[in-house]
Amino acid sequence: MRIVLIFVLFCVNVHAAKSPKTEYPYKNCLSAREYITTVNFLREKKEFGLSEKEISNVADQVSSGCSKASKNFIKILSVLNKMGIDTRTSLKFAIEIANKGEDHTHAFLKVFKQVYDPEYLDLDVLTSLNLSLKLANSNDPNVKKSLKDFKNLVEFCIENKSMELSSLKCANLATDVTVIGKQFRKPISKTFIELIEFIQNDKEGPKLDRNASYQTAIKVIRNGELSSKNFKEAFIFASSKKGLKLPVADAVKFAIKISQKSMQQI
């Protein structure tokens, strides 16, 4: 009897040890601390010219962002203010991004500095802020990956002479591709760049011009991490004498169609 009881207890303990950790659909927030920290910070900034009512309203919005929201808010506001951006505009963007978390705050500031920097893309303030907001203000589960994609894409279109893009078009291209890549597990920038190189310059590729290359690559890359590989193989087969012997335009259409089957719902 004692042996049976010990065996039963052992089985219960083993089962408990293997039970998956329960994940609850909420997180605990120090909302009072976030509110008070924001109020105290804004009260010290007399130069902002905010009334008590305005300070309270801002603090209320920041406190909705859970723990560390006030830290993110202060960081964004301080950086934008130091760069000469007016208080009202700085407040608007700081409130919107702060509640997303530390990774999104870091991404917003990093992208902003890249596109606003005179030695980088040198875009105007409002365009720089809106582009940064577009990339950071989302439920992107891996914003660090997206930030890496954006950086790689901007460097590519600046350094690659065949792209011949203005700063604004370069920023828009990098933003568009990065946004597409948010849905994928792996970074998409390297795959996109290799695809552009194949479409424009590879001896086995279609050798399309800049605009056609960009449009084609965008259509392909939407279909996941393997879409580029599938496009290349399909185009080479479709255009070759041992394959389908299609003219370039038709081979491109065929390859796009095949690449669109690169992802399937599970």
PDB file of C-alpha atoms in Angstrom:
ATOM      1  CA  MET A   1       0.000   0.000   0.000  1.00  0.00           C
ATOM      2  CA  ARG A   2       2.820   2.362   0.951  1.00  0.00           C
ATOM      3  CA  ILE A   3       4.626   1.592  -2.312  1.00  0.00           C
ATOM      4  CA  VAL A   4       1.486   2.317  -4.324  1.00  0.00           C
ATOM      5  CA  LEU A   5       0.978   5.639  -2.531  1.00  0.00           C
ATOM      6  CA  ILE A   6       4.602   6.689  -3.147  1.00  0.00           C
ATOM      7  CA  PHE A   7       4.247   5.799  -6.848  1.00  0.00           C
ATOM      8  CA  VAL A   8       1.059   7.858  -7.150  1.00  0.00           C
ATOM      9  CA  LEU A   9       2.678  10.877  -5.472  1.00  0.00           C
ATOM     10  CA  PHE A  10       5.700  10.556  -7.739  1.00  0.00           C
ATOM     11  CA  CYS A  11       3.491  10.541 -10.832  1.00  0.00           C
ATOM     12  CA  VAL A  12       1.590  13.591  -9.616  1.00  0.00           C
ATOM     13  CA  ASN A  13       4.835  15.495  -9.002  1.00  0.00           C
ATOM     14  CA  VAL A  14       6.238  14.583 -12.416  1.00  0.00           C
ATOM     15  CA  HIS A  15       3.022  15.697 -14.110  1.00  0.00           C
ATOM     16  CA  ALA A  16       3.061  18.996 -12.199  1.00  0.00           C
ATOM     17  CA  ALA A  17       6.680  19.611 -13.149  1.00  0.00           C
ATOM     18  CA  LYS A  18       5.845  19.153 -16.826  1.00  0.00           C
ATOM     19  CA  SER A  19       2.729  21.307 -16.792  1.00  0.00           C
ATOM     20  CA  PRO A  20       3.100  24.344 -19.066  1.00  0.00           C
ATOM     21  CA  LYS A  21       3.436  27.726 -17.446  1.00  0.00           C
ATOM     22  CA  THR A  22       0.153  29.599 -17.465  1.00  0.00           C
ATOM     23  CA  GLU A  23       0.237  32.839 -19.467  1.00  0.00           C
ATOM     24  CA  TYR A  24      -2.342  35.433 -18.548  1.00  0.00           C
ATOM     25  CA  PRO A  25      -3.692  37.938 -21.125  1.00  0.00           C
ATOM     26  CA  TYR A  26      -2.709  40.988 -19.081  1.00  0.00           C
ATOM     27  CA  LYS A  27       0.247  42.720 -17.471  1.00  0.00           C
ATOM     28  CA  ASN A  28       0.494  44.673 -14.233  1.00  0.00           C
ATOM     29  CA  CYS A  29       1.176  48.408 -14.550  1.00  0.00           C
ATOM     30  CA  LEU A  30       2.480  51.063 -12.171  1.00  0.00           C
ATOM     31  CA  SER A  31       0.103  53.647 -13.605  1.00  0.00           C
ATOM     32  CA  ALA A  32       0.250  56.008 -10.601  1.00  0.00           C
ATOM     33  CA  ARG A  33       4.030  56.187 -10.795  1.00  0.00           C
ATOM     34  CA  GLU A  34       3.915  56.900 -14.528  1.00  0.00           C
ATOM     35  CA  TYR A  35       1.379  59.675 -14.034  1.00  0.00           C
ATOM     36  CA  ILE A  36       3.261  61.340 -11.153  1.00  0.00           C
ATOM     37  CA  THR A  37       6.640  61.114 -12.897  1.00  0.00           C
ATOM     38  CA  THR A  38       5.224  62.768 -16.011  1.00  0.00           C
ATOM     39  CA  VAL A  39       3.550  65.569 -14.047  1.00  0.00           C
ATOM     40  CA  ASN A  40       6.707  66.344 -12.074  1.00  0.00           C
ATOM     41  CA  PHE A  41       8.840  66.387 -15.232  1.00  0.00           C
ATOM     42  CA  LEU A  42       6.522  68.724 -17.134  1.00  0.00           C
ATOM     43  CA  ARG A  43       6.133  71.067 -14.165  1.00  0.00           C
ATOM     44  CA  GLU A  44       9.902  71.539 -14.117  1.00  0.00           C
ATOM     45  CA  LYS A  45       9.915  72.446 -17.790  1.00  0.00           C
ATOM     46  CA  LYS A  46       8.601  75.985 -17.429  1.00  0.00           C
ATOM     47  CA  GLU A  47       9.832  76.781 -20.935  1.00  0.00           C
ATOM     48  CA  PHE A  48       7.157  74.458 -22.363  1.00  0.00           C
ATOM     49  CA  GLY A  49       4.476  76.885 -21.226  1.00  0.00           C
ATOM     50  CA  LEU A  50       1.957  74.179 -20.319  1.00  0.00           C
ATOM     51  CA  SER A  51      -0.965  74.839 -17.986  1.00  0.00           C
ATOM     52  CA  GLU A  52      -1.779  72.470 -15.113  1.00  0.00           C
ATOM     53  CA  LYS A  53      -4.734  71.179 -17.092  1.00  0.00           C
ATOM     54  CA  GLU A  54      -2.528  70.416 -20.108  1.00  0.00           C
ATOM     55  CA  ILE A  55       0.093  68.737 -17.909  1.00  0.00           C
ATOM     56  CA  SER A  56      -2.583  66.580 -16.276  1.00  0.00           C
ATOM     57  CA  ASN A  57      -3.998  65.618 -19.684  1.00  0.00           C
ATOM     58  CA  VAL A  58      -0.575  64.597 -21.022  1.00  0.00           C
ATOM     59  CA  ALA A  59       0.230  62.625 -17.857  1.00  0.00           C
ATOM     60  CA  ASP A  60      -3.105  60.827 -18.094  1.00  0.00           C
ATOM     61  CA  GLN A  61      -2.302  59.673 -21.637  1.00  0.00           C
ATOM     62  CA  VAL A  62       1.227  58.593 -20.717  1.00  0.00           C
ATOM     63  CA  SER A  63       0.011  56.611 -17.687  1.00  0.00           C
ATOM     64  CA  SER A  64      -2.061  54.448 -20.052  1.00  0.00           C
ATOM     65  CA  GLY A  65       1.178  53.004 -21.387  1.00  0.00           C
ATOM     66  CA  CYS A  66       1.998  50.836 -18.372  1.00  0.00           C
ATOM     67  CA  SER A  67       5.345  50.747 -16.533  1.00  0.00           C
ATOM     68  CA  LYS A  68       8.263  52.748 -18.021  1.00  0.00           C
ATOM     69  CA  ALA A  69       5.956  54.783 -20.267  1.00  0.00           C
ATOM     70  CA  SER A  70       7.013  58.003 -18.514  1.00  0.00           C
ATOM     71  CA  LYS A  71      10.681  57.129 -19.048  1.00  0.00           C
ATOM     72  CA  ASN A  72      10.062  56.582 -22.768  1.00  0.00           C
ATOM     73  CA  PHE A  73       8.003  59.765 -22.985  1.00  0.00           C
ATOM     74  CA  ILE A  74      10.700  61.885 -21.327  1.00  0.00           C
ATOM     75  CA  LYS A  75      13.400  60.371 -23.535  1.00  0.00           C
ATOM     76  CA  ILE A  76      11.564  61.096 -26.792  1.00  0.00           C
ATOM     77  CA  LEU A  77      10.462  64.565 -25.719  1.00  0.00           C
ATOM     78  CA  SER A  78      13.970  65.528 -24.599  1.00  0.00           C
ATOM     79  CA  VAL A  79      15.621  64.349 -27.830  1.00  0.00           C
ATOM     80  CA  LEU A  80      13.105  66.079 -30.103  1.00  0.00           C
ATOM     81  CA  ASN A  81      13.234  69.266 -28.041  1.00  0.00           C
ATOM     82  CA  LYS A  82      17.037  69.382 -28.183  1.00  0.00           C
ATOM     83  CA  MET A  83      16.855  69.047 -31.967  1.00  0.00           C
ATOM     84  CA  GLY A  84      14.815  72.246 -32.125  1.00  0.00           C
ATOM     85  CA  ILE A  85      11.396  70.725 -32.747  1.00  0.00           C
ATOM     86  CA  ASP A  86       8.623  72.778 -31.201  1.00  0.00           C
ATOM     87  CA  THR A  87       7.047  71.623 -27.936  1.00  0.00           C
ATOM     88  CA  ARG A  88       3.560  70.853 -29.280  1.00  0.00           C
ATOM     89  CA  THR A  89       4.889  68.650 -32.084  1.00  0.00           C
ATOM     90  CA  SER A  90       7.348  66.954 -29.729  1.00  0.00           C
ATOM     91  CA  LEU A  91       4.573  66.238 -27.220  1.00  0.00           C
ATOM     92  CA  LYS A  92       2.326  64.730 -29.876  1.00  0.00           C
ATOM     93  CA  PHE A  93       4.914  62.224 -31.067  1.00  0.00           C
ATOM     94  CA  ALA A  94       6.284  61.489 -27.585  1.00  0.00           C
ATOM     95  CA  ILE A  95       2.812  60.580 -26.292  1.00  0.00           C
ATOM     96  CA  GLU A  96       2.041  58.370 -29.300  1.00  0.00           C
ATOM     97  CA  ILE A  97       5.259  56.342 -29.163  1.00  0.00           C
ATOM     98  CA  ALA A  98       5.959  56.204 -25.409  1.00  0.00           C
ATOM     99  CA  ASN A  99       3.088  53.822 -24.758  1.00  0.00           C
ATOM    100  CA  LYS A 100       4.449  51.256 -27.218  1.00  0.00           C
ATOM    101  CA  GLY A 101       7.408  50.279 -25.032  1.00  0.00           C
ATOM    102  CA  GLU A 102      11.190  50.623 -24.893  1.00  0.00           C
ATOM    103  CA  ASP A 103      11.990  48.801 -28.144  1.00  0.00           C
ATOM    104  CA  HIS A 104       9.551  50.958 -30.123  1.00  0.00           C
ATOM    105  CA  THR A 105      10.887  54.104 -28.448  1.00  0.00           C
ATOM    106  CA  HIS A 106      14.431  53.151 -29.430  1.00  0.00           C
ATOM    107  CA  ALA A 107      13.331  52.357 -32.997  1.00  0.00           C
ATOM    108  CA  PHE A 108      11.491  55.666 -33.357  1.00  0.00           C
ATOM    109  CA  LEU A 109      14.487  57.734 -32.229  1.00  0.00           C
ATOM    110  CA  LYS A 110      16.962  55.692 -34.267  1.00  0.00           C
ATOM    111  CA  VAL A 111      14.968  56.016 -37.494  1.00  0.00           C
ATOM    112  CA  PHE A 112      14.319  59.708 -36.883  1.00  0.00           C
ATOM    113  CA  LYS A 113      18.005  60.471 -36.431  1.00  0.00           C
ATOM    114  CA  GLN A 114      18.848  58.541 -39.606  1.00  0.00           C
ATOM    115  CA  VAL A 115      16.357  60.265 -41.873  1.00  0.00           C
ATOM    116  CA  TYR A 116      16.698  63.745 -40.317  1.00  0.00           C
ATOM    117  CA  ASP A 117      20.515  63.760 -40.097  1.00  0.00           C
ATOM    118  CA  PRO A 118      22.022  66.186 -42.709  1.00  0.00           C
ATOM    119  CA  GLU A 119      24.813  63.671 -43.324  1.00  0.00           C
ATOM    120  CA  TYR A 120      22.374  60.816 -43.942  1.00  0.00           C
ATOM    121  CA  LEU A 121      19.034  61.458 -45.679  1.00  0.00           C
ATOM    122  CA  ASP A 122      18.499  65.078 -44.572  1.00  0.00           C
ATOM    123  CA  LEU A 123      14.699  65.044 -44.810  1.00  0.00           C
ATOM    124  CA  ASP A 124      12.512  67.785 -43.360  1.00  0.00           C
ATOM    125  CA  VAL A 125      11.293  67.500 -39.777  1.00  0.00           C
ATOM    126  CA  LEU A 126       7.667  66.553 -40.436  1.00  0.00           C
ATOM    127  CA  THR A 127       8.523  63.923 -43.062  1.00  0.00           C
ATOM    128  CA  SER A 128      11.175  62.459 -40.756  1.00  0.00           C
ATOM    129  CA  LEU A 129       8.762  62.274 -37.829  1.00  0.00           C
ATOM    130  CA  ASN A 130       5.974  60.689 -39.866  1.00  0.00           C
ATOM    131  CA  LEU A 131       8.281  58.066 -41.379  1.00  0.00           C
ATOM    132  CA  SER A 132       9.615  57.230 -37.928  1.00  0.00           C
ATOM    133  CA  LEU A 133       6.089  57.010 -36.582  1.00  0.00           C
ATOM    134  CA  LYS A 134       5.025  54.687 -39.393  1.00  0.00           C
ATOM    135  CA  LEU A 135       7.780  52.243 -38.516  1.00  0.00           C
ATOM    136  CA  ALA A 136       7.551  52.452 -34.726  1.00  0.00           C
ATOM    137  CA  ASN A 137       3.841  52.964 -34.089  1.00  0.00           C
ATOM    138  CA  SER A 138       2.606  49.420 -34.636  1.00  0.00           C
ATOM    139  CA  ASN A 139       2.148  46.111 -32.875  1.00  0.00           C
ATOM    140  CA  ASP A 140       5.322  44.823 -34.495  1.00  0.00           C
ATOM    141  CA  PRO A 141       6.375  41.814 -32.374  1.00  0.00           C
ATOM    142  CA  ASN A 142      10.027  42.227 -33.357  1.00  0.00           C
ATOM    143  CA  VAL A 143      10.737  45.904 -33.862  1.00  0.00           C
ATOM    144  CA  LYS A 144      14.487  45.289 -33.471  1.00  0.00           C
ATOM    145  CA  LYS A 145      14.382  43.172 -36.630  1.00  0.00           C
ATOM    146  CA  SER A 146      12.484  45.908 -38.456  1.00  0.00           C
ATOM    147  CA  LEU A 147      15.004  48.529 -37.358  1.00  0.00           C
ATOM    148  CA  LYS A 148      17.829  46.401 -38.757  1.00  0.00           C
ATOM    149  CA  ASP A 149      15.941  45.989 -42.047  1.00  0.00           C
ATOM    150  CA  PHE A 150      15.376  49.740 -42.345  1.00  0.00           C
ATOM    151  CA  LYS A 151      19.039  50.559 -41.715  1.00  0.00           C
ATOM    152  CA  ASN A 152      20.240  47.990 -44.280  1.00  0.00           C
ATOM    153  CA  LEU A 153      17.797  49.207 -46.931  1.00  0.00           C
ATOM    154  CA  VAL A 154      18.671  52.888 -46.498  1.00  0.00           C
ATOM    155  CA  GLU A 155      22.383  52.111 -46.763  1.00  0.00           C
ATOM    156  CA  PHE A 156      21.724  50.017 -49.872  1.00  0.00           C
ATOM    157  CA  CYS A 157      19.812  52.652 -51.812  1.00  0.00           C
ATOM    158  CA  ILE A 158      22.301  55.379 -50.802  1.00  0.00           C
ATOM    159  CA  GLU A 159      25.363  53.378 -51.832  1.00  0.00           C
ATOM    160  CA  ASN A 160      23.948  51.546 -54.871  1.00  0.00           C
ATOM    161  CA  LYS A 161      24.391  53.823 -57.889  1.00  0.00           C
ATOM    162  CA  SER A 162      21.983  51.817 -60.038  1.00  0.00           C
ATOM    163  CA  MET A 163      19.107  52.835 -57.750  1.00  0.00           C
ATOM    164  CA  GLU A 164      19.651  56.599 -58.259  1.00  0.00           C
ATOM    165  CA  LEU A 165      17.031  57.466 -55.670  1.00  0.00           C
ATOM    166  CA  SER A 166      16.466  60.809 -53.970  1.00  0.00           C
ATOM    167  CA  SER A 167      16.619  60.863 -50.172  1.00  0.00           C
ATOM    168  CA  LEU A 168      12.831  60.865 -49.902  1.00  0.00           C
ATOM    169  CA  LYS A 169      12.372  57.977 -52.361  1.00  0.00           C
ATOM    170  CA  CYS A 170      15.115  56.056 -50.584  1.00  0.00           C
ATOM    171  CA  ALA A 171      13.366  56.552 -47.230  1.00  0.00           C
ATOM    172  CA  ASN A 172      10.012  55.524 -48.710  1.00  0.00           C
ATOM    173  CA  LEU A 173      11.489  52.391 -50.292  1.00  0.00           C
ATOM    174  CA  ALA A 174      13.142  51.398 -47.012  1.00  0.00           C
ATOM    175  CA  THR A 175       9.920  52.069 -45.123  1.00  0.00           C
ATOM    176  CA  ASP A 176       7.707  50.129 -47.567  1.00  0.00           C
ATOM    177  CA  VAL A 177       9.918  47.039 -47.534  1.00  0.00           C
ATOM    178  CA  THR A 178      10.414  47.165 -43.761  1.00  0.00           C
ATOM    179  CA  VAL A 179       6.652  47.343 -43.206  1.00  0.00           C
ATOM    180  CA  ILE A 180       6.158  44.319 -45.479  1.00  0.00           C
ATOM    181  CA  GLY A 181       8.859  42.452 -43.558  1.00  0.00           C
ATOM    182  CA  LYS A 182       7.133  42.908 -40.192  1.00  0.00           C
ATOM    183  CA  GLN A 183       4.945  39.873 -40.831  1.00  0.00           C
ATOM    184  CA  PHE A 184       7.898  37.530 -41.368  1.00  0.00           C
ATOM    185  CA  ARG A 185      10.068  35.748 -38.805  1.00  0.00           C
ATOM    186  CA  LYS A 186      13.403  36.646 -40.395  1.00  0.00           C
ATOM    187  CA  PRO A 187      14.833  39.996 -41.607  1.00  0.00           C
ATOM    188  CA  ILE A 188      13.751  40.717 -45.188  1.00  0.00           C
ATOM    189  CA  SER A 189      16.268  43.386 -46.242  1.00  0.00           C
ATOM    190  CA  LYS A 190      19.044  41.043 -47.402  1.00  0.00           C
ATOM    191  CA  THR A 191      16.588  38.979 -49.434  1.00  0.00           C
ATOM    192  CA  PHE A 192      15.100  42.097 -51.035  1.00  0.00           C
ATOM    193  CA  ILE A 193      18.514  43.542 -51.910  1.00  0.00           C
ATOM    194  CA  GLU A 194      19.649  40.265 -53.491  1.00  0.00           C
ATOM    195  CA  LEU A 195      16.417  40.152 -55.488  1.00  0.00           C
ATOM    196  CA  ILE A 196      16.912  43.701 -56.788  1.00  0.00           C
ATOM    197  CA  GLU A 197      20.471  42.797 -57.816  1.00  0.00           C
ATOM    198  CA  PHE A 198      19.206  39.720 -59.666  1.00  0.00           C
ATOM    199  CA  ILE A 199      16.444  41.595 -61.475  1.00  0.00           C
ATOM    200  CA  GLN A 200      18.687  44.500 -62.498  1.00  0.00           C
ATOM    201  CA  ASN A 201      22.169  43.113 -62.991  1.00  0.00           C
ATOM    202  CA  ASP A 202      22.418  39.314 -63.009  1.00  0.00           C
ATOM    203  CA  LYS A 203      23.302  37.764 -66.375  1.00  0.00           C
ATOM    204  CA  GLU A 204      20.492  35.240 -65.886  1.00  0.00           C
ATOM    205  CA  GLY A 205      18.026  37.876 -64.694  1.00  0.00           C
ATOM    206  CA  PRO A 206      15.562  40.016 -66.685  1.00  0.00           C
ATOM    207  CA  LYS A 207      17.760  43.163 -66.477  1.00  0.00           C
ATOM    208  CA  LEU A 208      14.847  45.512 -65.827  1.00  0.00           C
ATOM    209  CA  ASP A 209      15.241  49.251 -65.241  1.00  0.00           C
ATOM    210  CA  ARG A 210      15.137  50.801 -61.754  1.00  0.00           C
ATOM    211  CA  ASN A 211      11.393  51.425 -61.506  1.00  0.00           C
ATOM    212  CA  ALA A 212      10.403  48.058 -62.962  1.00  0.00           C
ATOM    213  CA  SER A 213      12.929  46.316 -60.702  1.00  0.00           C
ATOM    214  CA  TYR A 214      11.509  47.996 -57.618  1.00  0.00           C
ATOM    215  CA  GLN A 215       7.883  47.260 -58.531  1.00  0.00           C
ATOM    216  CA  THR A 216       8.645  43.634 -59.372  1.00  0.00           C
ATOM    217  CA  ALA A 217      10.663  43.069 -56.207  1.00  0.00           C
ATOM    218  CA  ILE A 218       7.871  44.519 -54.062  1.00  0.00           C
ATOM    219  CA  LYS A 219       5.297  42.197 -55.660  1.00  0.00           C
ATOM    220  CA  VAL A 220       7.541  39.205 -55.036  1.00  0.00           C
ATOM    221  CA  ILE A 221       8.763  39.970 -51.516  1.00  0.00           C
ATOM    222  CA  ARG A 222       5.227  40.221 -50.142  1.00  0.00           C
ATOM    223  CA  ASN A 223       5.030  36.443 -50.369  1.00  0.00           C
ATOM    224  CA  GLY A 224       7.563  35.549 -47.697  1.00  0.00           C
ATOM    225  CA  GLU A 225      11.175  34.622 -47.164  1.00  0.00           C
ATOM    226  CA  LEU A 226      11.319  32.026 -49.969  1.00  0.00           C
ATOM    227  CA  SER A 227       9.598  34.166 -52.590  1.00  0.00           C
ATOM    228  CA  SER A 228      12.866  35.575 -53.920  1.00  0.00           C
ATOM    229  CA  LYS A 229      14.375  32.113 -54.380  1.00  0.00           C
ATOM    230  CA  ASN A 230      11.230  30.888 -56.124  1.00  0.00           C
ATOM    231  CA  PHE A 231      11.125  33.931 -58.409  1.00  0.00           C
ATOM    232  CA  LYS A 232      14.755  33.486 -59.479  1.00  0.00           C
ATOM    233  CA  GLU A 233      14.419  29.770 -60.209  1.00  0.00           C
ATOM    234  CA  ALA A 234      11.098  30.236 -62.009  1.00  0.00           C
ATOM    235  CA  PHE A 235      12.413  33.087 -64.176  1.00  0.00           C
ATOM    236  CA  ILE A 236      15.597  31.241 -65.168  1.00  0.00           C
ATOM    237  CA  PHE A 237      13.564  28.151 -66.115  1.00  0.00           C
ATOM    238  CA  ALA A 238      10.872  30.126 -67.938  1.00  0.00           C
ATOM    239  CA  SER A 239      13.343  32.145 -70.024  1.00  0.00           C
ATOM    240  CA  SER A 240      15.817  29.364 -70.815  1.00  0.00           C
ATOM    241  CA  LYS A 241      15.911  27.256 -73.986  1.00  0.00           C
ATOM    242  CA  LYS A 242      15.661  24.093 -71.887  1.00  0.00           C
ATOM    243  CA  GLY A 243      12.723  25.543 -70.011  1.00  0.00           C
ATOM    244  CA  LEU A 244       9.664  27.363 -71.296  1.00  0.00           C
ATOM    245  CA  LYS A 245      11.483  29.600 -73.831  1.00  0.00           C
ATOM    246  CA  LEU A 246       9.356  32.619 -72.864  1.00  0.00           C
ATOM    247  CA  PRO A 247      10.261  36.219 -73.737  1.00  0.00           C
ATOM    248  CA  VAL A 248      11.507  38.314 -70.808  1.00  0.00           C
ATOM    249  CA  ALA A 249       8.208  40.073 -70.025  1.00  0.00           C
ATOM    250  CA  ASP A 250       6.270  36.788 -70.006  1.00  0.00           C
ATOM    251  CA  ALA A 251       8.977  35.032 -67.983  1.00  0.00           C
ATOM    252  CA  VAL A 252       8.769  37.794 -65.353  1.00  0.00           C
ATOM    253  CA  LYS A 253       4.970  37.420 -65.117  1.00  0.00           C
ATOM    254  CA  PHE A 254       5.337  33.656 -64.806  1.00  0.00           C
ATOM    255  CA  ALA A 255       7.994  33.973 -62.088  1.00  0.00           C
ATOM    256  CA  ILE A 256       5.841  36.434 -60.112  1.00  0.00           C
ATOM    257  CA  LYS A 257       2.911  33.990 -60.308  1.00  0.00           C
ATOM    258  CA  ILE A 258       5.069  31.121 -59.023  1.00  0.00           C
ATOM    259  CA  SER A 259       6.529  33.285 -56.238  1.00  0.00           C
ATOM    260  CA  GLN A 260       3.013  34.060 -55.028  1.00  0.00           C
ATOM    261  CA  LYS A 261       2.744  30.421 -53.935  1.00  0.00           C
ATOM    262  CA  SER A 262       5.693  30.761 -51.562  1.00  0.00           C
ATOM    263  CA  MET A 263       3.526  30.918 -48.415  1.00  0.00           C
ATOM    264  CA  GLN A 264       0.555  28.792 -47.463  1.00  0.00           C
ATOM    265  CA  GLN A 265      -1.807  28.931 -44.500  1.00  0.00           C
ATOM    266  CA  ILE A 266      -1.272  26.119 -42.014  1.00  0.00           C
TER     267      ILE A 266
END
